[in-house]
Amino acid sequence: MLTLPSASRLTQLSTRRPNHRQPWRWPHQLVCLLALFFISTTTFCATSPADPDKVLHIPFEAADDGFDMVKNANLYSGWVSESIFETLLTYDYLARPVKLVPLTAEAMPTISNNGKTLVFHLKKGIFFTPDPVFKGKPRELIAQDYAYSIKRFLDPANRSPSLIFVNGKIVGMDQLVAAAKKSGKFDYDAPVAGLTTPDRYTLKIELTQTDYNFLYCLTYSSFGAVAREIVEGYPTQLASHPVGTGPYMLQKYTPRSKIVLVANPDYRGFIWNFHSSGTAWDNQLVKEMQGKKMPQIGKVEISIIEEEQARWLSFQNQQLDIDWLPQIATPTALDGEKLTPAMTEKGIKLFRAITPDITFSIFNFWDPIVGGYSLEKNALRRAIIMSYNIDDDIIQLRMGQAIRAEMMVPPGMAGHDPAYRSSISYNIPLANQLLDRFGYRRGADGYRTLPDGQALLLKFASTASASAKTASEIWKRGLDKIGLHAVFLVNNFADNVKAANECKLMIFGGAWQADFPDGENFLQLLYGPNALHGNNACYQSPAYDALYKKAVSLPLGPERNALYVQMNRQMEADSAWSLETTRIRNWVMQPSIIGFKKHPILNSLFQYMDIKKKTS
Amino acid sequence: MTAYLLRRLWQMIPTLLGVIVLVFFLFNWVGGDPAYVLAGKMSNPEQIANIRAQLGIDQPYTVQLWIFIKQIVTFNFGASWSTGEAVSSIITTRMGPSMTILIPLTILETVIAIALALGIAFIRGSLTDRLIMIACTVGMSISILVYIILGQYVFAYQFGLFPVQGWGDNLWENLFHYSALPILIALAVSVAPDLRLFRTFILDEVNQDYVRTARAKGLSERRIVWVHILRNAAIPIITYVMSNLPALLIGAFLIERFFGIPGIGREVILAVERSDFPVIKAITIYVAAATMFFNLLTDLLYQAVDPRVQLT
């Protein structure tokens, strides 16, 4: 097989300065340059269909944290990493509900032993992008890379925020982790019974207990394969030196400002062959993209633009190709669920996506005022929930770009029941009656007291942001109507997170976006044993916990989903959360962008998209 | 002079120590615990303890303070807690963009304000003087946010004279393409207070006896203004300009954020949001040191400008 130098090496060669001490020999040098140009061009074309002239400009609304995804859980870092690193499985681009498909695995894994043993066979001939640590040799992706990458999450020195996905789940790993904590060094070479590579391309994982969502965990963007040589070769620069096997590679990185990705010239590519889910949008995508060699986009320039006005004006000025509509632009760009005629005239396209998330307010069950499981405490929480006007939340806080969250599992996630309706709604008269009935009497100042006559002051934890202020105002209006006195304590985010984790906040707002497309990812937030780590309500209901345990022991399907419904009802019965909204994200794109459809879980979709070139 | 310099340098040590102690206790008191932010969405107490141990924030305060002092002495502030990037790298790479904006801005702002102040000082009380002062007061009363939002909308979006935001790869492009609008906006905001202040400094000199004497000697107005008055008004102007210079090190928060400039100001905001103590303490210490250095430089300049000043 003819092996040609990679584009990056050719770029290095072509940018090398001539030696001025030697006479410049035109014909010889010219021939060399022409040859070099020819080779570089043919190399690019031979292995990657990506067109270097197709440059996609997109913004991130917040800064990334680098690309060592074991060490951070930053959404934007994950976004970029999805293009650079490859997981064993991925999601079908168009299929809804979402569907897992192999990525670097040859096929879906063999699952046995009641879901506890998973065997993956890797595709052969996938290579990492060239790097000096590989000493000029092609570095093939092998099963050991995935085993190593999984171990990195468990290495205490990496203090991984994604540890939850694998912690305690793999047979024999706990002993290795315990030894690492004792010795201060994680032994990556020590054998682990539950994580083995029987041959170069086979990865076998044995779980400590049945976990039907583990495949989703492995598909999470942080679980892309890294090469051990890279990690060890760049111990302090790994975050800015990602080397993967994916369709794109990092060309330029100005932390917190700009990220430039270029198509990986050695990427194996694929043919765009996804099936429409029957929507007009999908049909159009299939019509425009079917049969194309991918990826088509040669370069992706990502600018971090925190301010909404700057993003929106940049998009309108065509400095950006695609963005989600900032809230400030909603009144001028949208007319209901459609773009305004002015936008349509410019050829701007809109894709509305319900995000896989929920917003909610949490009651601390350990708090002496609002916590506990007695009827009078439940009545207080219920009345508080009934005083919150979700319609105001949608209109004032979300600028109309949200829907009411009826259940803890948002639309699009396994376990969501479209027919489910929450039993608690905004109802001021009923809330007042409830408080009267349970002895929360109004005092001389118009505010209610506890049934035993003591002062009743609700303390909401808040932040200094504009959205937090708006939410506080909505709460205050409702609570005043039912005679409950509330204060909103503004604090910094880190302090609020700490206090929430320690179950020291009385009431506070939260949001959760799906890590994987199953309801369990949301329902775990109220699972009793997760109190003090994730269950920030410290809600511990034996009934809820029993349902949760039963649900996770079942394979994904209707029986499991029915339990999810019961858990939602239990949460409502105990008034554990004030469940509020699921947000809608409006993706706007320039007329030249084709092939885009936001996936509920995947973020980096550059490899599925194309840019129409202007015809002269 | 050498004795003066040594004495001033020696006096910096207790001042810096005071800053160190203040920064350290302020951060530990109100800075929030970064372990909970770094631990991710579903962290347990064991993870939190592990992170705290790795960051060294589980150590007694005295040990942490000693480590902080050692970092200052060795100029090694370690790595950012949130990104792992070396603090030295953060400061060196972000300083360039901030300086690209702030150095031209400071020069233009000072030169324009002095020139205008000299001009209007001689027509004091006239309609033009009053109109300019009213314009300055109005200009100062409007938030910089309004200037930025309007500037981006009108000059970048509507007229297309500048890019809305962005930053390039070379100094030329950055200075004349991406920095032009931010500098113009910052200039519009900063010239007004400078002009009012410098006008006052100059007016203090205009009616002095030496000006009358110069006129009586038959000197030209140009010479009186540029040589005699400006030289005497220079001392308060220098004090003001020099005291503002350390602020260059912390960049222009809003300008950098709205215009997508990868400067140090933006980094400071992010570090505060994430309780990234290594970055915050490095920048704070550098700014404190720079303030002391520029104060010393100001005193030295006094002597250069006015030989009557004796540094002893």
PDB file of C-alpha atoms in Angstrom, chain A residues 63-66 72 74 156-161 163-164 167 181 236 239 252 254-258 303-307 309-310 313-314 316-317 319-320 346 492-495 497-498 501-502 512-515 524-525 530 532-535, chain B residues 30-34 36-47 50-52 54-55 80-85 94 148-150 152-153 156-157 162-169 178 257-258 260-262 266-267 270 273-276:
ATOM      1  CA  ALA A  63     -15.806  29.110  27.199  1.00  0.00           C
ATOM      2  CA  ASP A  64     -14.540  25.561  26.948  1.00  0.00           C
ATOM      3  CA  ASP A  65     -12.184  23.978  29.489  1.00  0.00           C
ATOM      4  CA  GLY A  66      -9.801  22.256  27.100  1.00  0.00           C
ATOM      5  CA  ASN A  72     -13.759  18.176  32.686  1.00  0.00           C
ATOM      6  CA  ASN A  74     -17.723  21.215  30.072  1.00  0.00           C
ATOM      7  CA  PRO A 156      -8.050   9.469  41.532  1.00  0.00           C
ATOM      8  CA  ALA A 157      -5.340  11.823  40.271  1.00  0.00           C
ATOM      9  CA  ASN A 158      -7.621  12.813  37.396  1.00  0.00           C
ATOM     10  CA  ARG A 159     -10.493  13.739  39.748  1.00  0.00           C
ATOM     11  CA  SER A 160     -12.900  13.130  36.900  1.00  0.00           C
ATOM     12  CA  PRO A 161     -16.289  14.852  37.052  1.00  0.00           C
ATOM     13  CA  LEU A 163     -16.591   9.329  37.390  1.00  0.00           C
ATOM     14  CA  ILE A 164     -20.231   8.546  38.115  1.00  0.00           C
ATOM     15  CA  ASN A 167     -17.537   4.222  39.411  1.00  0.00           C
ATOM     16  CA  LYS A 181      -5.692   5.878  46.716  1.00  0.00           C
ATOM     17  CA  THR A 236       0.574  18.992  31.265  1.00  0.00           C
ATOM     18  CA  ALA A 239      -6.115  19.701  27.433  1.00  0.00           C
ATOM     19  CA  LYS A 252      -5.514  26.169  16.358  1.00  0.00           C
ATOM     20  CA  THR A 254      -6.716  30.088  21.724  1.00  0.00           C
ATOM     21  CA  PRO A 255      -8.177  29.079  25.084  1.00  0.00           C
ATOM     22  CA  ARG A 256     -11.481  30.793  25.905  1.00  0.00           C
ATOM     23  CA  SER A 257     -11.477  32.546  22.555  1.00  0.00           C
ATOM     24  CA  LYS A 258     -11.096  30.542  19.380  1.00  0.00           C
ATOM     25  CA  SER A 303     -15.577  31.658  18.357  1.00  0.00           C
ATOM     26  CA  ILE A 304     -16.457  31.998  21.997  1.00  0.00           C
ATOM     27  CA  ILE A 305     -18.944  34.865  22.167  1.00  0.00           C
ATOM     28  CA  GLU A 306     -20.534  35.215  25.562  1.00  0.00           C
ATOM     29  CA  GLU A 307     -22.722  38.203  24.835  1.00  0.00           C
ATOM     30  CA  GLN A 309     -26.058  40.844  21.146  1.00  0.00           C
ATOM     31  CA  ALA A 310     -22.596  40.234  19.713  1.00  0.00           C
ATOM     32  CA  LEU A 313     -25.369  40.730  15.167  1.00  0.00           C
ATOM     33  CA  SER A 314     -22.487  38.512  14.019  1.00  0.00           C
ATOM     34  CA  GLN A 316     -26.944  38.661  10.908  1.00  0.00           C
ATOM     35  CA  ASN A 317     -23.706  40.074   9.497  1.00  0.00           C
ATOM     36  CA  GLN A 319     -19.807  36.329  10.407  1.00  0.00           C
ATOM     37  CA  LEU A 320     -21.484  33.173  11.759  1.00  0.00           C
ATOM     38  CA  LYS A 346     -32.900  36.526   3.735  1.00  0.00           C
ATOM     39  CA  ASN A 492     -22.015  32.901  44.009  1.00  0.00           C
ATOM     40  CA  PHE A 493     -22.482  29.745  41.990  1.00  0.00           C
ATOM     41  CA  ALA A 494     -19.722  27.769  43.739  1.00  0.00           C
ATOM     42  CA  ASP A 495     -21.157  28.431  47.188  1.00  0.00           C
ATOM     43  CA  VAL A 497     -23.384  24.251  44.541  1.00  0.00           C
ATOM     44  CA  LYS A 498     -21.535  23.391  47.739  1.00  0.00           C
ATOM     45  CA  ASN A 501     -24.572  19.190  47.676  1.00  0.00           C
ATOM     46  CA  GLU A 502     -24.557  19.272  51.451  1.00  0.00           C
ATOM     47  CA  TRP A 512     -30.689  18.971  34.268  1.00  0.00           C
ATOM     48  CA  GLN A 513     -29.775  18.125  30.707  1.00  0.00           C
ATOM     49  CA  ALA A 514     -29.655  14.531  29.584  1.00  0.00           C
ATOM     50  CA  ASP A 515     -26.304  12.771  29.538  1.00  0.00           C
ATOM     51  CA  GLN A 524     -31.692   9.202  39.733  1.00  0.00           C
ATOM     52  CA  LEU A 525     -31.805  12.793  41.003  1.00  0.00           C
ATOM     53  CA  ASN A 530     -27.905   9.545  45.990  1.00  0.00           C
ATOM     54  CA  LEU A 532     -25.480  14.246  49.233  1.00  0.00           C
ATOM     55  CA  HIS A 533     -24.280  13.346  45.753  1.00  0.00           C
ATOM     56  CA  GLY A 534     -26.744  14.356  43.090  1.00  0.00           C
ATOM     57  CA  ASN A 535     -29.990  14.084  45.043  1.00  0.00           C
TER      58      ASN A 535
ATOM     59  CA  VAL B  30     -15.909  34.718  50.098  1.00  0.00           C
ATOM     60  CA  GLY B  31     -14.376  32.899  47.158  1.00  0.00           C
ATOM     61  CA  GLY B  32     -16.446  29.721  47.301  1.00  0.00           C
ATOM     62  CA  ASP B  33     -15.204  26.161  47.318  1.00  0.00           C
ATOM     63  CA  PRO B  34     -14.023  25.228  43.814  1.00  0.00           C
ATOM     64  CA  TYR B  36     -17.872  21.408  44.217  1.00  0.00           C
ATOM     65  CA  VAL B  37     -17.732  23.113  40.838  1.00  0.00           C
ATOM     66  CA  LEU B  38     -14.934  20.873  39.588  1.00  0.00           C
ATOM     67  CA  ALA B  39     -16.548  17.689  40.868  1.00  0.00           C
ATOM     68  CA  GLY B  40     -19.273  17.676  38.234  1.00  0.00           C
ATOM     69  CA  LYS B  41     -22.976  17.046  38.405  1.00  0.00           C
ATOM     70  CA  MET B  42     -23.119  13.952  40.601  1.00  0.00           C
ATOM     71  CA  SER B  43     -20.273  14.183  43.061  1.00  0.00           C
ATOM     72  CA  ASN B  44     -19.938  12.389  46.360  1.00  0.00           C
ATOM     73  CA  PRO B  45     -18.125  13.536  49.521  1.00  0.00           C
ATOM     74  CA  GLU B  46     -15.210  11.220  48.755  1.00  0.00           C
ATOM     75  CA  GLN B  47     -14.695  12.876  45.366  1.00  0.00           C
ATOM     76  CA  ASN B  50     -10.035  13.982  46.782  1.00  0.00           C
ATOM     77  CA  ILE B  51     -10.299  17.217  44.804  1.00  0.00           C
ATOM     78  CA  ARG B  52      -9.694  19.339  47.872  1.00  0.00           C
ATOM     79  CA  GLN B  54      -5.274  17.643  45.132  1.00  0.00           C
ATOM     80  CA  LEU B  55      -5.837  21.399  45.113  1.00  0.00           C
ATOM     81  CA  SER B  80      -5.522  26.894  36.536  1.00  0.00           C
ATOM     82  CA  TRP B  81      -7.832  24.705  38.591  1.00  0.00           C
ATOM     83  CA  SER B  82     -10.519  24.680  35.946  1.00  0.00           C
ATOM     84  CA  THR B  83      -8.500  24.123  32.773  1.00  0.00           C
ATOM     85  CA  GLY B  84      -5.103  22.883  33.888  1.00  0.00           C
ATOM     86  CA  GLU B  85      -3.430  25.580  31.777  1.00  0.00           C
ATOM     87  CA  ARG B  94      -3.856  37.010  27.238  1.00  0.00           C
ATOM     88  CA  ILE B 148     -20.985  49.154  23.227  1.00  0.00           C
ATOM     89  CA  ILE B 149     -24.458  48.002  22.262  1.00  0.00           C
ATOM     90  CA  LEU B 150     -25.128  51.049  20.095  1.00  0.00           C
ATOM     91  CA  GLN B 152     -21.895  47.403  17.606  1.00  0.00           C
ATOM     92  CA  TYR B 153     -25.358  47.873  16.190  1.00  0.00           C
ATOM     93  CA  ALA B 156     -20.649  47.266  12.802  1.00  0.00           C
ATOM     94  CA  TYR B 157     -24.055  45.909  11.864  1.00  0.00           C
ATOM     95  CA  PHE B 162     -16.161  47.162  11.475  1.00  0.00           C
ATOM     96  CA  PRO B 163     -16.584  43.505  12.390  1.00  0.00           C
ATOM     97  CA  VAL B 164     -19.141  42.979  15.174  1.00  0.00           C
ATOM     98  CA  GLN B 165     -16.610  40.976  17.160  1.00  0.00           C
ATOM     99  CA  GLY B 166     -13.629  38.735  16.694  1.00  0.00           C
ATOM    100  CA  TRP B 167      -9.880  38.463  16.922  1.00  0.00           C
ATOM    101  CA  GLY B 168      -7.314  37.505  14.328  1.00  0.00           C
ATOM    102  CA  ASP B 169      -3.864  36.045  14.069  1.00  0.00           C
ATOM    103  CA  TYR B 178     -10.746  44.116  15.166  1.00  0.00           C
ATOM    104  CA  ARG B 257     -16.260  40.243  26.623  1.00  0.00           C
ATOM    105  CA  PHE B 258     -18.516  41.998  24.119  1.00  0.00           C
ATOM    106  CA  GLY B 260     -14.668  38.508  21.824  1.00  0.00           C
ATOM    107  CA  ILE B 261     -11.142  39.671  22.578  1.00  0.00           C
ATOM    108  CA  PRO B 262      -9.059  36.978  24.293  1.00  0.00           C
ATOM    109  CA  ARG B 266     -12.128  38.223  30.185  1.00  0.00           C
ATOM    110  CA  GLU B 267      -9.896  35.698  31.931  1.00  0.00           C
ATOM    111  CA  LEU B 270     -13.999  33.570  34.146  1.00  0.00           C
ATOM    112  CA  GLU B 273     -16.910  32.819  38.146  1.00  0.00           C
ATOM    113  CA  ARG B 274     -15.128  29.504  38.641  1.00  0.00           C
ATOM    114  CA  SER B 275     -13.312  30.310  41.882  1.00  0.00           C
ATOM    115  CA  ASP B 276     -10.062  29.670  40.038  1.00  0.00           C
TER     116      ASP B 276
END
